[in-house]
Tab-separated table of C-alpha atoms in Angstrom:
chain	number	residue	atom	x	y	z
A	1	UNK	CA	-13.465	4.776	5.531
A	2	UNK	CA	-10.302	6.698	4.827
A	3	UNK	CA	-8.613	8.481	7.665
A	4	UNK	CA	-5.729	9.834	5.667
A	5	UNK	CA	-5.941	12.190	2.742
A	6	UNK	CA	-3.652	14.165	0.530
A	7	UNK	CA	-4.048	17.862	-0.090
A	8	UNK	CA	-3.506	17.822	-3.845
A	9	UNK	CA	-4.086	14.978	-6.307
A	10	UNK	CA	-1.402	16.230	-8.726
A	11	UNK	CA	1.899	18.067	-8.488
A	12	UNK	CA	4.050	19.290	-11.375
A	13	UNK	CA	7.679	20.009	-10.530
A	14	UNK	CA	10.615	21.309	-12.523
A	15	UNK	CA	13.560	18.925	-12.621
A	16	UNK	CA	16.095	19.960	-10.016
A	17	UNK	CA	13.560	21.724	-7.791
A	18	UNK	CA	12.425	20.391	-4.429
A	19	UNK	CA	9.029	18.685	-4.162
A	20	UNK	CA	6.724	18.799	-1.184
A	21	UNK	CA	3.827	16.361	-0.936
A	22	UNK	CA	1.355	16.858	1.872
A	23	UNK	CA	-0.895	14.507	3.761
A	24	UNK	CA	-3.446	15.082	6.506
A	25	UNK	CA	-4.722	12.479	8.905
A	26	UNK	CA	-7.693	12.616	11.205
A	27	UNK	CA	-6.966	10.184	14.019
A	28	UNK	CA	-4.701	11.513	16.730
A	29	UNK	CA	-4.076	7.930	17.899
A	30	UNK	CA	-2.222	7.088	14.674
A	31	UNK	CA	1.344	6.356	15.641
A	32	UNK	CA	3.131	5.107	12.562
A	33	UNK	CA	3.202	6.621	9.092
A	34	UNK	CA	4.691	5.395	5.843
A	35	UNK	CA	5.263	7.017	2.475
A	36	UNK	CA	5.069	4.807	-0.595
A	37	UNK	CA	5.977	5.508	-4.217
A	38	UNK	CA	4.127	3.751	-7.012
A	39	UNK	CA	5.417	3.885	-10.565
A	40	UNK	CA	3.142	3.084	-13.467
A	41	UNK	CA	2.375	-0.616	-13.693
A	42	UNK	CA	4.192	-1.511	-10.489
A	43	UNK	CA	3.374	-2.170	-6.876
A	44	UNK	CA	3.931	0.463	-4.165
A	45	UNK	CA	7.504	0.785	-3.001
A	46	UNK	CA	8.454	1.800	0.541
A	47	UNK	CA	10.202	5.183	0.708
A	48	UNK	CA	10.415	6.210	4.334
A	49	UNK	CA	8.525	5.874	7.583
A	50	UNK	CA	8.161	7.836	10.787
A	51	UNK	CA	6.774	7.030	14.195
A	52	UNK	CA	4.770	9.451	16.276
A	53	UNK	CA	7.564	10.000	18.798
A	54	UNK	CA	9.535	11.771	16.054
A	55	UNK	CA	8.844	14.943	14.083
A	56	UNK	CA	11.423	14.548	11.339
A	57	UNK	CA	13.218	11.744	9.616
A	58	UNK	CA	15.637	11.895	6.714
A	59	UNK	CA	16.559	9.416	4.048
A	60	UNK	CA	18.416	9.650	0.801
A	61	UNK	CA	17.065	12.837	-0.848
A	62	UNK	CA	13.821	12.495	1.122
A	63	UNK	CA	12.641	13.986	4.385
A	64	UNK	CA	9.394	13.283	6.182
A	65	UNK	CA	8.000	15.837	8.616
A	66	UNK	CA	5.290	15.026	11.115
A	67	UNK	CA	3.232	17.717	12.850
A	68	UNK	CA	1.041	15.996	15.400
A	69	UNK	CA	-0.518	19.248	16.547
A	70	UNK	CA	-2.289	19.756	13.225
A	71	UNK	CA	-2.222	16.069	12.214
A	72	UNK	CA	-0.183	16.682	9.093
A	73	UNK	CA	2.783	15.023	7.486
A	74	UNK	CA	4.769	15.890	4.426
A	75	UNK	CA	7.295	14.252	2.152
A	76	UNK	CA	10.042	16.454	0.775
A	77	UNK	CA	12.085	15.281	-2.191
A	78	UNK	CA	15.292	17.194	-2.815
A	79	UNK	CA	16.527	17.914	-6.337
A	80	UNK	CA	13.632	16.139	-8.031
A	81	UNK	CA	14.621	13.858	-10.893
A	82	UNK	CA	12.619	12.399	-13.804
A	83	UNK	CA	12.684	9.034	-12.009
A	84	UNK	CA	10.711	10.604	-9.177
A	85	UNK	CA	7.633	10.833	-11.409
A	86	UNK	CA	5.124	8.520	-9.750
A	87	UNK	CA	2.107	8.405	-7.475
A	88	UNK	CA	2.948	8.971	-3.816
A	89	UNK	CA	0.796	7.572	-1.021
A	90	UNK	CA	0.864	8.267	2.664
A	91	UNK	CA	-0.387	5.517	4.925
A	92	UNK	CA	-0.997	5.312	8.643
A	93	UNK	CA	-1.228	2.524	11.158
A	94	UNK	CA	-3.700	2.673	13.985
A	95	UNK	CA	-2.991	0.369	16.909
A	96	UNK	CA	-6.723	0.280	17.549
A	97	UNK	CA	-7.258	-1.039	14.012
A	98	UNK	CA	-5.191	-4.185	14.483
A	99	UNK	CA	-2.183	-2.390	13.034
A	100	UNK	CA	-3.666	-2.347	9.544
A	101	UNK	CA	-2.407	0.226	7.063
A	102	UNK	CA	-4.860	2.859	5.893
A	103	UNK	CA	-3.920	4.546	2.614
A	104	UNK	CA	-4.725	7.961	1.224
A	105	UNK	CA	-5.760	8.405	-2.420
A	106	UNK	CA	-2.316	9.459	-3.651
A	107	UNK	CA	-0.604	12.448	-5.288
A	108	UNK	CA	0.634	12.117	-8.850
A	109	UNK	CA	3.993	13.853	-9.239
A	110	UNK	CA	5.115	14.802	-12.740
A	111	UNK	CA	8.663	16.048	-13.232
A	112	UNK	CA	9.155	18.538	-16.080
A	113	UNK	CA	12.478	18.452	-17.924
B	1	UNK	CA	15.533	-13.143	-3.047
B	2	UNK	CA	12.441	-12.392	-5.143
B	3	UNK	CA	10.481	-10.573	-2.416
B	4	UNK	CA	6.739	-10.815	-3.051
B	5	UNK	CA	5.595	-12.592	-6.201
B	6	UNK	CA	2.096	-12.759	-7.634
B	7	UNK	CA	0.517	-14.884	-10.344
B	8	UNK	CA	-1.001	-14.316	-12.781
B	9	UNK	CA	-0.014	-10.824	-13.938
B	10	UNK	CA	-3.150	-10.402	-16.050
B	11	UNK	CA	-6.495	-12.190	-16.110
B	12	UNK	CA	-9.785	-11.754	-17.913
B	13	UNK	CA	-12.851	-13.485	-16.506
B	14	UNK	CA	-16.484	-13.680	-17.442
B	15	UNK	CA	-19.110	-12.821	-14.844
B	16	UNK	CA	-19.713	-15.824	-12.611
B	17	UNK	CA	-16.366	-17.500	-13.205
B	18	UNK	CA	-14.074	-18.292	-10.316
B	19	UNK	CA	-10.346	-17.958	-9.933
B	20	UNK	CA	-7.558	-17.870	-7.365
B	21	UNK	CA	-4.826	-15.268	-7.216
B	22	UNK	CA	-1.572	-16.612	-5.851
B	23	UNK	CA	0.937	-14.775	-3.682
B	24	UNK	CA	4.207	-15.914	-2.180
B	25	UNK	CA	6.964	-14.193	-0.206
B	26	UNK	CA	10.467	-15.373	0.555
B	27	UNK	CA	11.318	-12.896	3.308
B	28	UNK	CA	10.102	-15.103	6.177
B	29	UNK	CA	7.454	-12.517	7.003
B	30	UNK	CA	4.707	-13.308	9.456
B	31	UNK	CA	1.984	-11.032	8.075
B	32	UNK	CA	0.452	-10.990	4.600
B	33	UNK	CA	-2.220	-8.835	2.978
B	34	UNK	CA	-4.437	-8.534	-0.076
B	35	UNK	CA	-5.421	-5.116	-1.414
B	36	UNK	CA	-7.347	-3.870	-4.407
B	37	UNK	CA	-6.598	-0.619	-6.184
B	38	UNK	CA	-9.153	1.156	-8.345
B	39	UNK	CA	-8.441	4.163	-10.599
B	40	UNK	CA	-7.809	7.360	-8.663
B	41	UNK	CA	-8.031	5.621	-5.335
B	42	UNK	CA	-5.641	4.381	-2.751
B	43	UNK	CA	-5.319	0.769	-1.797
B	44	UNK	CA	-8.141	-0.858	0.086
B	45	UNK	CA	-7.529	-3.857	2.293
B	46	UNK	CA	-9.526	-6.958	1.363
B	47	UNK	CA	-8.170	-9.543	3.803
B	48	UNK	CA	-5.067	-9.983	5.875
B	49	UNK	CA	-3.260	-12.674	7.785
B	50	UNK	CA	-1.416	-11.412	10.823
B	51	UNK	CA	0.352	-14.749	11.216
B	52	UNK	CA	0.272	-18.248	9.804
B	53	UNK	CA	-3.025	-19.890	10.632
B	54	UNK	CA	-5.029	-16.682	11.022
B	55	UNK	CA	-7.007	-14.588	8.557
B	56	UNK	CA	-9.196	-11.549	9.096
B	57	UNK	CA	-11.441	-9.322	7.035
B	58	UNK	CA	-10.293	-5.938	5.915
B	59	UNK	CA	-12.254	-3.008	4.563
B	60	UNK	CA	-13.790	-4.669	1.470
B	61	UNK	CA	-14.000	-8.475	1.988
B	62	UNK	CA	-17.338	-9.208	0.278
B	63	UNK	CA	-17.024	-11.535	-2.704
B	64	UNK	CA	-13.580	-12.813	-1.688
B	65	UNK	CA	-12.079	-15.620	0.349
B	66	UNK	CA	-8.493	-16.205	1.383
B	67	UNK	CA	-6.255	-19.062	2.448
B	68	UNK	CA	-2.971	-18.759	4.316
B	69	UNK	CA	-1.546	-21.981	2.933
B	70	UNK	CA	1.691	-21.758	4.899
B	71	UNK	CA	3.991	-18.997	6.084
B	72	UNK	CA	5.066	-18.190	2.523
B	73	UNK	CA	1.791	-18.302	0.626
B	74	UNK	CA	-1.460	-16.371	0.843
B	75	UNK	CA	-4.093	-16.861	-1.860
B	76	UNK	CA	-7.164	-14.818	-2.756
B	77	UNK	CA	-10.201	-16.510	-4.305
B	78	UNK	CA	-13.086	-15.024	-6.230
B	79	UNK	CA	-15.874	-17.602	-6.145
B	80	UNK	CA	-18.215	-15.864	-8.597
B	81	UNK	CA	-16.573	-12.921	-10.298
B	82	UNK	CA	-18.531	-9.718	-10.856
B	83	UNK	CA	-17.673	-6.675	-13.017
B	84	UNK	CA	-17.295	-4.642	-9.808
B	85	UNK	CA	-14.278	-6.793	-9.025
B	86	UNK	CA	-12.390	-5.447	-12.019
B	87	UNK	CA	-9.327	-3.959	-10.376
B	88	UNK	CA	-5.622	-4.312	-9.766
B	89	UNK	CA	-4.879	-6.651	-6.879
B	90	UNK	CA	-1.768	-6.342	-4.759
B	91	UNK	CA	-0.375	-8.753	-2.266
B	92	UNK	CA	1.930	-7.479	0.478
B	93	UNK	CA	3.859	-8.866	3.404
B	94	UNK	CA	5.475	-7.490	6.534
B	95	UNK	CA	7.738	-8.945	9.199
B	96	UNK	CA	5.067	-8.212	11.789
B	97	UNK	CA	1.780	-6.334	11.733
B	98	UNK	CA	3.481	-3.133	12.914
B	99	UNK	CA	6.115	-2.915	10.196
B	100	UNK	CA	6.377	-1.558	6.696
B	101	UNK	CA	4.741	-3.699	4.041
B	102	UNK	CA	6.429	-4.911	0.883
B	103	UNK	CA	4.258	-5.208	-2.187
B	104	UNK	CA	4.142	-7.542	-5.144
B	105	UNK	CA	3.849	-6.348	-8.760
B	106	UNK	CA	0.077	-6.760	-8.898
B	107	UNK	CA	-2.510	-8.733	-10.863
B	108	UNK	CA	-4.679	-6.844	-13.323
B	109	UNK	CA	-8.106	-8.485	-13.350
B	110	UNK	CA	-10.906	-7.654	-15.756
B	111	UNK	CA	-14.348	-9.158	-15.293
B	112	UNK	CA	-16.592	-8.900	-18.343
């Protein structure tokens, strides 16, 4: 079954504001996490990843934070744009699970103009 | 460099029919995967191939078979389609099992 989950299934954000998407995981042995973005009618697209020996990683307009103490990670999108409207998935890899990805159900982000 | 390609993009089957979904990648990746995605749910792993010549079951393998034809190609076969197999199917590949996966555009399958 699922070992990752997202706190909220939907998020509505005003254009220009920052977005924060949360994800909780249950297995403390998980050591690699990935955020994917999926636009309507397309396959998931890699956004950013983080390994368990880090607590923060930054990309272009995105930051992923990992809190291993409470088994929580978040994706922050700065200055949200209409093109950021999509479904966002967090996924984890468990070494004990043959390194297979386990996906959460996703958060749908809608950007208001 | 096309990345991961899938054919067909859309397919409608009748219950009991068979078909094969094709997937190819041109990134010289070792690992390939098949997922299904149902409304409101994340992706669920059907089968994967950690390297050429190997295949293993994922979370939901029943009703499916796979073939890793060569390093580039990984096909998914439905021998006797059922309405419960109506879904969007994604193929993905990664350089190794412990790397980010790159996804194809998906195949939308409807079984009547």
